[in-house]
């Protein structure tokens, strides 16, 4: 054990930053895993460069990974890091502004060469010129020390040895925050099973990093963050994209329907395609389509054929899928459309987060074309949202859009793994026999004869004898489904489709207002859950009363939403768009909600929202 | 055995069906004299011969006059959206291996707005029979030029003549790696039936281009090859393993390969039999089939008809299902609750409490 002193902390925010080739995402991931196993609550935020390979050592090439862990529940990845690991001058320059004053900088001194400094416009070396005086700077020769520690590996080139410097950095941080490294060692063993020398070098670098912290005088003490109280159970750390993929698989399993994904690669949704394509063992079929339109077409075709059709995409891809979503609305078949929102319009900011597809999801189709919309709130909530989307799509024979975003997709947090038997059973209820009679009085299948409760139509799968029927995008006659251009019938059908979606059963919103004295309500949707909850906690601690509620169902809205909005003097709606939910709420409930918006490609900070809420309370006096 | 069912060759149903069984009660609404009627009657007449239960047959279409087709056939059907039928049908047949799936499409639907889906269905070799009704015009939208309209063709949207070079659908299909490519005339029911039969038993994508007259907006587009007096000299009926011939008796010509590799029709009497082009739809190399497709011209001097290519290559949906079935099988069967629980837990868990 360490001979140095150990200080207890209740929370720490660390940001690993380096060139995109420095392996910062992996380092952050590993540190997260090791932290999770210690029982801390945590939240992560990776930040990728938009360019695949920006020039080395430049600002656009900086990749970072932020982790917030604590001995209490964590709601966001944290506003300002306490610790910045900067592998080069670009990483320092791009991130130091976010670091809290008095924070720790661990910089790879070897990379602060005149040339690298000049690349990002540093005239002098910031590690030595005094400009970082308000921080605690550890200038560690990470590269040289790693190479030296690996001297015995004569079979490896210097370049290969240098590449292990991220493991050295991880070892050092693990020492600093008293993290075990066993899980990382196992991870490396699996990853480099076929390259024993590289494996040995990485393990050695990891251990050398730990030893460096232990023996170097530069690091006087280490820190401990105790476990957070969490409900009993088995936990894993999970990203939103993985949770979503697993939710789809679990729902398919509980429904007995084979999962068929039609998808086209697009950032940041592709990881769902990657994950699902590896799960064939669970009966999952994935088809990488020729384009976004074909992706959803394949999914809809699969649904027609009696499978659970799913398509995954991101902003511009959703635009391309619009027409087929309209067809699904008309065919009234189950279909799940996952949109991992990113900065728009057009190509926008592919690797950054935004919530600006809400109105597209609601209305971005021709004609009256209602579809259900669900928005998960946290990375692990993507699992539950996926299950719910499948349930809803199946029960109501309707397309359901799931709106996640880049922040949820790549962010991670601990997840209490649910028991399979606690997941809902989903009944496809396929039609198996005629449900009416034709004009001649013979038994017949009426494809648009609806369930009186849900207004869902029967799902008759091709291959079922006696139920042969034709469906299509042309307006259909009520009940029989035959082509109909009758004015009154069209009016009926438009209203029926709307009534069906309006009638989807969704739970009421719950209001969190512990004092019961709040006059200000803050209402968010989707991924703003964490930042809003953290801000509310902070504002309450300062003595202000603020009520909070969060919308998970955007279409239909919960039945009590209007009453909730009407019960407060001021409703604040923070969104990462220019006020799309606010527009819907004003139109629907005639309540003058106040928008707070930002579209910086990053989640809201707690500080920013706390300020907005404080001002709102103070304004009411 | 895996669950990969053999859809195209499944055993005949016990009850013999007739054309009437495949005729829906919907009123057929094409214009009087439209070539689509003959195609519909031919397909309805041919379907009982397939020996497949009605419920296992699906017609998927896009948008256009020809895409009304599914409504008139008493099977399962989907009238989808413009150009997307091949993609939707790909999902359908991959998800449901018991089905025999036809795509009914037109030159605008398949080659213009849906061109991407068409070529990808063919290169993947999905188990689909694609009936491409080519009338060289947009009918439903009332007479604009299509991707197969002649250069210079005057239409509602090209009053000065179309400036677009047309696609040759056969060349396109061959270039897109299609494994079964054929052309038929709507008026030649016997030939169309024979091709339909060969196509429907083919595993993989079968593309059949069907010349179809639109009497309203492009009447007589195929008169040169329909007209009995001219037909003989223009129609090149492709027969497997036979020389490629056109014309009758004294005027009979045969296709020969010139020393520079080009193909040319010459009088049979003067031709060197060693230079004859022998039609081989089963050849692995598609270049001769492609060369035959290039005999087409706007003047319809020579128009090849029949099966250009008929080769075997694993079908996409079969391979997709085989991968899934293989993974399920080697894992010991369909996933149980315990298997799902293991997936949800992942590899890195910890326990609280
Ligand atoms: S417009 Fe032409 S193709 Fe369409 S139905 Fe009429 S005749 Fe047939």
GROMACS .gro file of C-alpha atoms in nm, chain A residues 30 33 36 230-237 246 249-250 253 279-285 287-291 293-294 297-298 301-302 304-305 323-324 327 331 383 414-415 417 420 461-465 467-474 482-483 485, chain B residues 24-26 29 54-56 58 68 70-71 73-82 84 87-88 90-92 94-96 99 116-117 120 124 316 320 323-324 327-328 331 333-337 339-341 343-346 348-353:
model
  120
   30UNK     CA    1  -1.062   0.210  -1.854
   33UNK     CA    2  -1.452   0.088  -1.552
   36UNK     CA    3  -1.732   0.182  -1.142
  230UNK     CA    4  -2.688   0.288  -0.448
  231UNK     CA    5  -2.978   0.041  -0.447
  232UNK     CA    6  -2.861  -0.316  -0.405
  233UNK     CA    7  -2.806  -0.519  -0.717
  234UNK     CA    8  -2.571  -0.598  -1.000
  235UNK     CA    9  -2.434  -0.298  -1.186
  236UNK     CA   10  -2.244  -0.235  -1.503
  237UNK     CA   11  -2.131   0.080  -1.670
  246UNK     CA   12  -2.963  -0.404  -2.550
  249UNK     CA   13  -3.277  -0.704  -2.806
  250UNK     CA   14  -3.444  -0.751  -2.468
  253UNK     CA   15  -3.681  -1.141  -2.669
  279UNK     CA   16  -2.572  -1.019  -3.159
  280UNK     CA   17  -2.686  -1.271  -3.420
  281UNK     CA   18  -2.678  -1.530  -3.147
  282UNK     CA   19  -2.988  -1.356  -3.010
  283UNK     CA   20  -3.166  -1.397  -3.341
  284UNK     CA   21  -3.087  -1.041  -3.442
  285UNK     CA   22  -3.070  -0.967  -3.814
  287UNK     CA   23  -2.889  -0.523  -4.279
  288UNK     CA   24  -2.654  -0.243  -4.373
  289UNK     CA   25  -2.858  -0.073  -4.640
  290UNK     CA   26  -2.751   0.122  -4.947
  291UNK     CA   27  -2.890   0.442  -4.797
  293UNK     CA   28  -3.420   0.533  -4.714
  294UNK     CA   29  -3.347   0.167  -4.781
  297UNK     CA   30  -3.761   0.044  -4.603
  298UNK     CA   31  -3.600  -0.286  -4.503
  301UNK     CA   32  -4.068  -0.463  -4.498
  302UNK     CA   33  -3.954  -0.682  -4.210
  304UNK     CA   34  -4.485  -0.633  -4.270
  305UNK     CA   35  -4.333  -0.980  -4.268
  323UNK     CA   36  -4.142   0.954  -4.647
  324UNK     CA   37  -4.118   0.596  -4.523
  327UNK     CA   38  -4.589   0.514  -4.518
  331UNK     CA   39  -4.980   0.111  -4.317
  383UNK     CA   40  -3.258   0.074  -2.236
  414UNK     CA   41  -2.366   0.283  -1.389
  415UNK     CA   42  -2.675   0.078  -1.468
  417UNK     CA   43  -2.901  -0.448  -1.459
  420UNK     CA   44  -3.522  -1.045  -1.739
  461UNK     CA   45  -4.849  -1.161  -4.152
  462UNK     CA   46  -4.804  -1.285  -4.511
  463UNK     CA   47  -4.804  -1.662  -4.496
  464UNK     CA   48  -5.123  -1.670  -4.292
  465UNK     CA   49  -5.383  -1.861  -4.498
  467UNK     CA   50  -5.597  -1.337  -4.466
  468UNK     CA   51  -5.449  -1.226  -4.799
  469UNK     CA   52  -5.490  -0.851  -4.823
  470UNK     CA   53  -5.329  -0.547  -4.977
  471UNK     CA   54  -5.211  -0.239  -4.794
  472UNK     CA   55  -5.050   0.075  -4.922
  473UNK     CA   56  -4.984   0.443  -4.892
  474UNK     CA   57  -5.295   0.547  -5.084
  482UNK     CA   58  -5.960  -0.084  -4.994
  483UNK     CA   59  -5.844   0.219  -5.192
  485UNK     CA   60  -6.080   0.866  -5.247
  645UNK     CA   61  -5.885  -1.004  -5.652
  646UNK     CA   62  -6.229  -0.848  -5.636
  647UNK     CA   63  -6.088  -0.501  -5.704
  650UNK     CA   64  -5.833   0.077  -6.325
  675UNK     CA   65  -5.158  -1.813  -5.224
  676UNK     CA   66  -5.078  -1.687  -4.876
  677UNK     CA   67  -4.707  -1.730  -4.942
  679UNK     CA   68  -4.649  -1.126  -5.197
  689UNK     CA   69  -5.128  -0.070  -5.895
  691UNK     CA   70  -5.072  -0.574  -5.618
  692UNK     CA   71  -5.433  -0.463  -5.573
  694UNK     CA   72  -5.377  -1.008  -5.741
  695UNK     CA   73  -5.542  -1.207  -5.464
  696UNK     CA   74  -5.228  -1.256  -5.257
  697UNK     CA   75  -5.063  -1.048  -4.989
  698UNK     CA   76  -4.949  -0.717  -5.126
  699UNK     CA   77  -4.804  -0.379  -5.047
  700UNK     CA   78  -4.837  -0.070  -5.263
  701UNK     CA   79  -4.551   0.126  -5.113
  702UNK     CA   80  -4.384   0.454  -5.206
  703UNK     CA   81  -4.206   0.573  -5.514
  705UNK     CA   82  -3.862   0.195  -5.262
  708UNK     CA   83  -3.570  -0.213  -5.034
  709UNK     CA   84  -3.898  -0.296  -4.863
  711UNK     CA   85  -3.557  -0.704  -4.928
  712UNK     CA   86  -3.657  -0.657  -4.565
  713UNK     CA   87  -3.971  -0.863  -4.614
  715UNK     CA   88  -3.514  -1.161  -4.542
  716UNK     CA   89  -3.742  -1.157  -4.239
  717UNK     CA   90  -3.983  -1.413  -4.375
  720UNK     CA   91  -4.253  -1.603  -4.895
  737UNK     CA   92  -3.029   0.300  -5.610
  738UNK     CA   93  -3.249   0.035  -5.451
  741UNK     CA   94  -2.838  -0.283  -5.477
  745UNK     CA   95  -2.699  -0.844  -5.333
  937UNK     CA   96  -2.844  -1.238  -4.993
  941UNK     CA   97  -2.811  -1.340  -4.392
  944UNK     CA   98  -2.538  -1.632  -4.043
  945UNK     CA   99  -2.808  -1.580  -3.782
  948UNK     CA  100  -2.483  -1.820  -3.461
  949UNK     CA  101  -2.796  -1.940  -3.283
  952UNK     CA  102  -2.468  -2.109  -2.918
  954UNK     CA  103  -3.027  -2.286  -2.971
  955UNK     CA  104  -3.254  -1.987  -2.933
  956UNK     CA  105  -3.152  -1.749  -2.654
  957UNK     CA  106  -3.307  -1.829  -2.317
  958UNK     CA  107  -3.385  -1.581  -2.042
  960UNK     CA  108  -2.869  -1.604  -2.208
  961UNK     CA  109  -3.034  -1.263  -2.227
  962UNK     CA  110  -2.946  -1.196  -1.863
  964UNK     CA  111  -2.590  -1.030  -2.235
  965UNK     CA  112  -2.739  -0.756  -2.019
  966UNK     CA  113  -2.477  -0.806  -1.750
  967UNK     CA  114  -2.188  -0.782  -1.993
  969UNK     CA  115  -1.766  -0.595  -1.622
  970UNK     CA  116  -2.017  -0.594  -1.337
  971UNK     CA  117  -2.006  -0.515  -0.968
  972UNK     CA  118  -2.247  -0.579  -0.690
  973UNK     CA  119  -2.390  -0.337  -0.439
  974UNK     CA  120  -2.549  -0.450  -0.114
   0.00000   0.00000   0.00000
